[in-house]
PDB file of C-alpha atoms in Angstrom:
ATOM      1  CA  UNK W  14      89.708  43.629 113.044  1.00 41.00           C
ATOM      2  CA  UNK W  15      92.825  44.439 111.270  1.00 47.00           C
ATOM      3  CA  UNK W  16      95.550  46.597 112.335  1.00 47.00           C
ATOM      4  CA  UNK W  17      99.306  46.984 111.216  1.00 49.00           C
ATOM      5  CA  UNK W  18     102.146  45.747 113.459  1.00 52.00           C
ATOM      6  CA  UNK W  19     101.845  48.824 115.503  1.00 55.00           C
ATOM      7  CA  UNK W  20      98.102  48.164 116.348  1.00 71.00           C
ATOM      8  CA  UNK W  21      97.047  51.142 114.058  1.00 82.00           C
ATOM      9  CA  UNK W  22      93.670  50.715 112.239  1.00 91.00           C
ATOM     10  CA  UNK W  23      94.156  49.925 108.560  1.00 94.00           C
ATOM     11  CA  UNK W  24      92.490  51.981 105.793  1.00 96.00           C
ATOM     12  CA  UNK W  25      92.571  51.417 102.032  1.00 95.00           C
ATOM     13  CA  UNK W  26      92.263  54.575  99.757  1.00 96.00           C
ATOM     14  CA  UNK W  27      91.142  53.622  96.324  1.00 94.00           C
ATOM     15  CA  UNK W  28      91.379  56.464  93.711  1.00 93.00           C
ATOM     16  CA  UNK W  29      92.719  56.758  90.289  1.00 92.00           C
ATOM     17  CA  UNK W  30      93.653  60.444  90.789  1.00 92.00           C
ATOM     18  CA  UNK W  31      97.219  60.327  91.999  1.00 94.00           C
ATOM     19  CA  UNK W  32      96.996  63.803  93.994  1.00 94.00           C
ATOM     20  CA  UNK W  33      93.764  62.851  95.601  1.00 93.00           C
ATOM     21  CA  UNK W  34      95.100  59.365  96.644  1.00 94.00           C
ATOM     22  CA  UNK W  35      98.288  60.864  97.913  1.00 96.00           C
ATOM     23  CA  UNK W  36      96.722  63.730  99.856  1.00 95.00           C
ATOM     24  CA  UNK W  37      94.249  61.416 101.450  1.00 96.00           C
ATOM     25  CA  UNK W  38      97.048  58.915 102.463  1.00 96.00           C
ATOM     26  CA  UNK W  39      99.050  61.802 103.905  1.00 96.00           C
ATOM     27  CA  UNK W  40      96.136  63.351 105.937  1.00 96.00           C
ATOM     28  CA  UNK W  41      95.026  59.754 107.437  1.00 96.00           C
ATOM     29  CA  UNK W  42      98.642  58.784 108.011  1.00 96.00           C
ATOM     30  CA  UNK W  43      99.076  62.046 109.907  1.00 95.00           C
ATOM     31  CA  UNK W  44      96.016  61.225 112.034  1.00 94.00           C
ATOM     32  CA  UNK W  45      97.443  57.880 113.044  1.00 94.00           C
ATOM     33  CA  UNK W  46      96.132  55.337 110.672  1.00 95.00           C
ATOM     34  CA  UNK W  47      98.050  52.674 108.562  1.00 94.00           C
ATOM     35  CA  UNK W  48      97.261  53.504 105.065  1.00 96.00           C
ATOM     36  CA  UNK W  49      97.558  51.431 101.761  1.00 97.00           C
ATOM     37  CA  UNK W  50      96.566  52.933  98.383  1.00 96.00           C
ATOM     38  CA  UNK W  51      95.405  51.439  95.069  1.00 94.00           C
ATOM     39  CA  UNK W  52      94.980  53.099  91.848  1.00 94.00           C
ATOM     40  CA  UNK W  53      93.596  50.297  89.663  1.00 90.00           C
ATOM     41  CA  UNK W  54      91.371  47.216  90.131  1.00 88.00           C
ATOM     42  CA  UNK W  55      94.419  45.046  89.868  1.00 89.00           C
ATOM     43  CA  UNK W  56      95.904  47.018  92.924  1.00 92.00           C
ATOM     44  CA  UNK W  57      92.685  46.450  94.943  1.00 90.00           C
ATOM     45  CA  UNK W  58      92.691  42.680  94.401  1.00 88.00           C
ATOM     46  CA  UNK W  59      96.193  42.458  95.343  1.00 90.00           C
ATOM     47  CA  UNK W  60      95.846  44.506  98.501  1.00 92.00           C
ATOM     48  CA  UNK W  61      92.510  42.652  99.650  1.00 88.00           C
ATOM     49  CA  UNK W  62      94.311  39.286  99.358  1.00 87.00           C
ATOM     50  CA  UNK W  63      97.065  40.425 101.453  1.00 89.00           C
ATOM     51  CA  UNK W  64      95.427  42.615 104.171  1.00 88.00           C
ATOM     52  CA  UNK W  65      92.335  42.933 106.165  1.00 88.00           C
ATOM     53  CA  UNK W  66      90.927  46.682 106.405  1.00 92.00           C
ATOM     54  CA  UNK W  67      88.941  48.397 108.947  1.00 92.00           C
ATOM     55  CA  UNK W  68      87.684  50.773 106.294  1.00 92.00           C
ATOM     56  CA  UNK W  69      87.825  51.675 102.596  1.00 92.00           C
ATOM     57  CA  UNK W  70      87.660  55.091 100.882  1.00 94.00           C
ATOM     58  CA  UNK W  71      86.724  54.622  97.361  1.00 90.00           C
ATOM     59  CA  UNK W  72      86.151  56.821  94.366  1.00 90.00           C
ATOM     60  CA  UNK W  73      82.538  56.470  93.243  1.00 86.00           C
ATOM     61  CA  UNK W  74      83.404  56.994  89.607  1.00 84.00           C
ATOM     62  CA  UNK W  75      86.747  55.302  89.237  1.00 82.00           C
ATOM     63  CA  UNK W  76      87.265  53.856  85.628  1.00 82.00           C
ATOM     64  CA  UNK W  77      86.884  50.118  85.572  1.00 82.00           C
ATOM     65  CA  UNK W  78      85.786  49.929  89.271  1.00 81.00           C
ATOM     66  CA  UNK W  79      82.765  52.259  89.930  1.00 82.00           C
ATOM     67  CA  UNK W  80      80.702  51.927  93.135  1.00 81.00           C
ATOM     68  CA  UNK W  81      78.634  48.964  92.165  1.00 81.00           C
ATOM     69  CA  UNK W  82      81.590  46.967  90.705  1.00 84.00           C
ATOM     70  CA  UNK W  83      83.668  47.913  93.842  1.00 84.00           C
ATOM     71  CA  UNK W  84      80.965  46.772  96.179  1.00 80.00           C
ATOM     72  CA  UNK W  85      80.702  43.275  94.338  1.00 83.00           C
ATOM     73  CA  UNK W  86      84.596  42.948  94.375  1.00 83.00           C
ATOM     74  CA  UNK W  87      84.564  43.534  98.102  1.00 82.00           C
ATOM     75  CA  UNK W  88      81.888  40.715  98.524  1.00 80.00           C
ATOM     76  CA  UNK W  89      84.067  38.307  96.455  1.00 79.00           C
ATOM     77  CA  UNK W  90      87.275  39.261  97.924  1.00 77.00           C
ATOM     78  CA  UNK W  91      86.757  39.665 101.733  1.00 73.00           C
ATOM     79  CA  UNK W  92      85.156  37.277 104.350  1.00 75.00           C
ATOM     80  CA  UNK W  93      83.743  40.146 105.994  1.00 76.00           C
ATOM     81  CA  UNK W  94      83.637  43.268 103.876  1.00 81.00           C
ATOM     82  CA  UNK W  95      84.849  46.424 105.789  1.00 86.00           C
ATOM     83  CA  UNK W  96      82.819  49.571 105.897  1.00 88.00           C
ATOM     84  CA  UNK W  97      83.088  51.922 102.755  1.00 88.00           C
ATOM     85  CA  UNK W  98      82.914  55.681 102.394  1.00 92.00           C
ATOM     86  CA  UNK W  99      82.553  56.540  98.517  1.00 88.00           C
ATOM     87  CA  UNK W 100      84.137  59.727  97.407  1.00 89.00           C
ATOM     88  CA  UNK W 101      82.995  61.843  94.554  1.00 86.00           C
ATOM     89  CA  UNK W 102      84.105  65.029  92.863  1.00 83.00           C
ATOM     90  CA  UNK W 103      80.931  66.134  91.212  1.00 76.00           C
ATOM     91  CA  UNK W 104      77.285  65.260  91.186  1.00 72.00           C
ATOM     92  CA  UNK W 105      76.275  61.751  90.188  1.00 73.00           C
ATOM     93  CA  UNK W 106      73.597  59.966  87.969  1.00 74.00           C
ATOM     94  CA  UNK W 107      70.401  58.506  89.088  1.00 76.00           C
ATOM     95  CA  UNK W 108      71.994  55.228  88.698  1.00 79.00           C
ATOM     96  CA  UNK W 109      74.593  56.130  91.289  1.00 76.00           C
ATOM     97  CA  UNK W 110      72.111  57.730  93.504  1.00 78.00           C
ATOM     98  CA  UNK W 111      70.033  54.455  93.519  1.00 79.00           C
ATOM     99  CA  UNK W 112      72.978  52.558  94.102  1.00 78.00           C
ATOM    100  CA  UNK W 113      74.029  54.778  97.169  1.00 78.00           C
ATOM    101  CA  UNK W 114      70.557  54.571  98.801  1.00 78.00           C
ATOM    102  CA  UNK W 115      70.534  50.719  98.492  1.00 80.00           C
ATOM    103  CA  UNK W 116      74.267  50.577  99.802  1.00 78.00           C
ATOM    104  CA  UNK W 117      73.630  53.015 102.635  1.00 78.00           C
ATOM    105  CA  UNK W 118      77.382  53.819 102.166  1.00 83.00           C
ATOM    106  CA  UNK W 119      78.263  57.412 103.192  1.00 87.00           C
ATOM    107  CA  UNK W 120      79.473  59.902 100.456  1.00 87.00           C
ATOM    108  CA  UNK W 121      82.144  62.541 100.990  1.00 87.00           C
ATOM    109  CA  UNK W 122      82.861  65.124  98.339  1.00 87.00           C
ATOM    110  CA  UNK W 123      86.503  65.554  97.174  1.00 85.00           C
ATOM    111  CA  UNK W 124      88.750  67.169  97.938  1.00 87.00           C
ATOM    112  CA  UNK W 125      87.331  67.419 101.629  1.00 88.00           C
ATOM    113  CA  UNK W 126      89.181  69.319 104.254  1.00 91.00           C
ATOM    114  CA  UNK W 127      91.382  67.196 106.453  1.00 94.00           C
ATOM    115  CA  UNK W 128      88.872  67.719 109.415  1.00 94.00           C
ATOM    116  CA  UNK W 129      85.875  66.437 107.492  1.00 93.00           C
ATOM    117  CA  UNK W 130      87.862  63.698 106.107  1.00 94.00           C
ATOM    118  CA  UNK W 131      88.953  62.524 109.491  1.00 94.00           C
ATOM    119  CA  UNK W 132      85.482  62.927 111.087  1.00 93.00           C
ATOM    120  CA  UNK W 133      83.826  60.936 108.325  1.00 93.00           C
ATOM    121  CA  UNK W 134      86.512  58.091 108.836  1.00 95.00           C
ATOM    122  CA  UNK W 135      85.947  58.076 112.600  1.00 93.00           C
ATOM    123  CA  UNK W 136      82.100  57.772 112.243  1.00 91.00           C
ATOM    124  CA  UNK W 137      82.531  54.757 109.922  1.00 90.00           C
ATOM    125  CA  UNK W 138      85.244  52.860 111.741  1.00 88.00           C
ATOM    126  CA  UNK W 139      84.211  50.022 114.059  1.00 73.00           C
ATOM    127  CA  UNK W 140      85.159  50.718 117.719  1.00 73.00           C
ATOM    128  CA  UNK W 141      88.798  49.890 118.504  1.00 67.00           C
ATOM    129  CA  UNK W 142      88.989  46.690 120.290  1.00 59.00           C
ATOM    130  CA  UNK W 143      91.048  48.488 123.201  1.00 53.00           C
ATOM    131  CA  UNK W 144      88.130  50.806 124.097  1.00 42.00           C
ATOM    132  CA  UNK W 145      85.682  47.980 125.407  1.00 36.00           C
ATOM    133  CA  UNK W 146      88.615  46.228 127.231  1.00 36.00           C
ATOM    134  CA  UNK W 147      89.535  49.436 128.987  1.00 35.00           C
ATOM    135  CA  UNK W 148      85.917  49.890 129.993  1.00 37.00           C
ATOM    136  CA  UNK W 149      85.447  46.526 131.240  1.00 37.00           C
ATOM    137  CA  UNK W 150      88.681  46.768 133.318  1.00 38.00           C
ATOM    138  CA  UNK W 151      87.523  49.930 134.895  1.00 40.00           C
ATOM    139  CA  UNK W 152      84.320  48.240 135.921  1.00 44.00           C
ATOM    140  CA  UNK W 153      86.008  45.472 137.778  1.00 40.00           C
TER     141      UNK W 153
END
């Protein structure tokens, strides 16, 4: 499990839209997460080589790094790929629909209200390592 130096869970936001990337980063940062952002495939490759992530939010239709290409990049770049939430502005083609069914990755429309974004993130994040330890110490 990855976390920044303060113990916060780390999320990677991948989107070619500057405003969407900044807004998402701000919302998640205010919610207490450590957030990195990537606008290009090169950014993603660099960040994945430097950090482990607990979750990735990725634009499904990003030029040069669409959903299927992104999934392949994660497999190649990460020993253990983090969960992914794909984000989309409008509808998607049958090819994307088939990919999403095969991947079982959740989809979140964008822009999403802050509460919806944070709820989707919490649902996909693995449990914090502190939670099981606290529970086991109470049982003793």
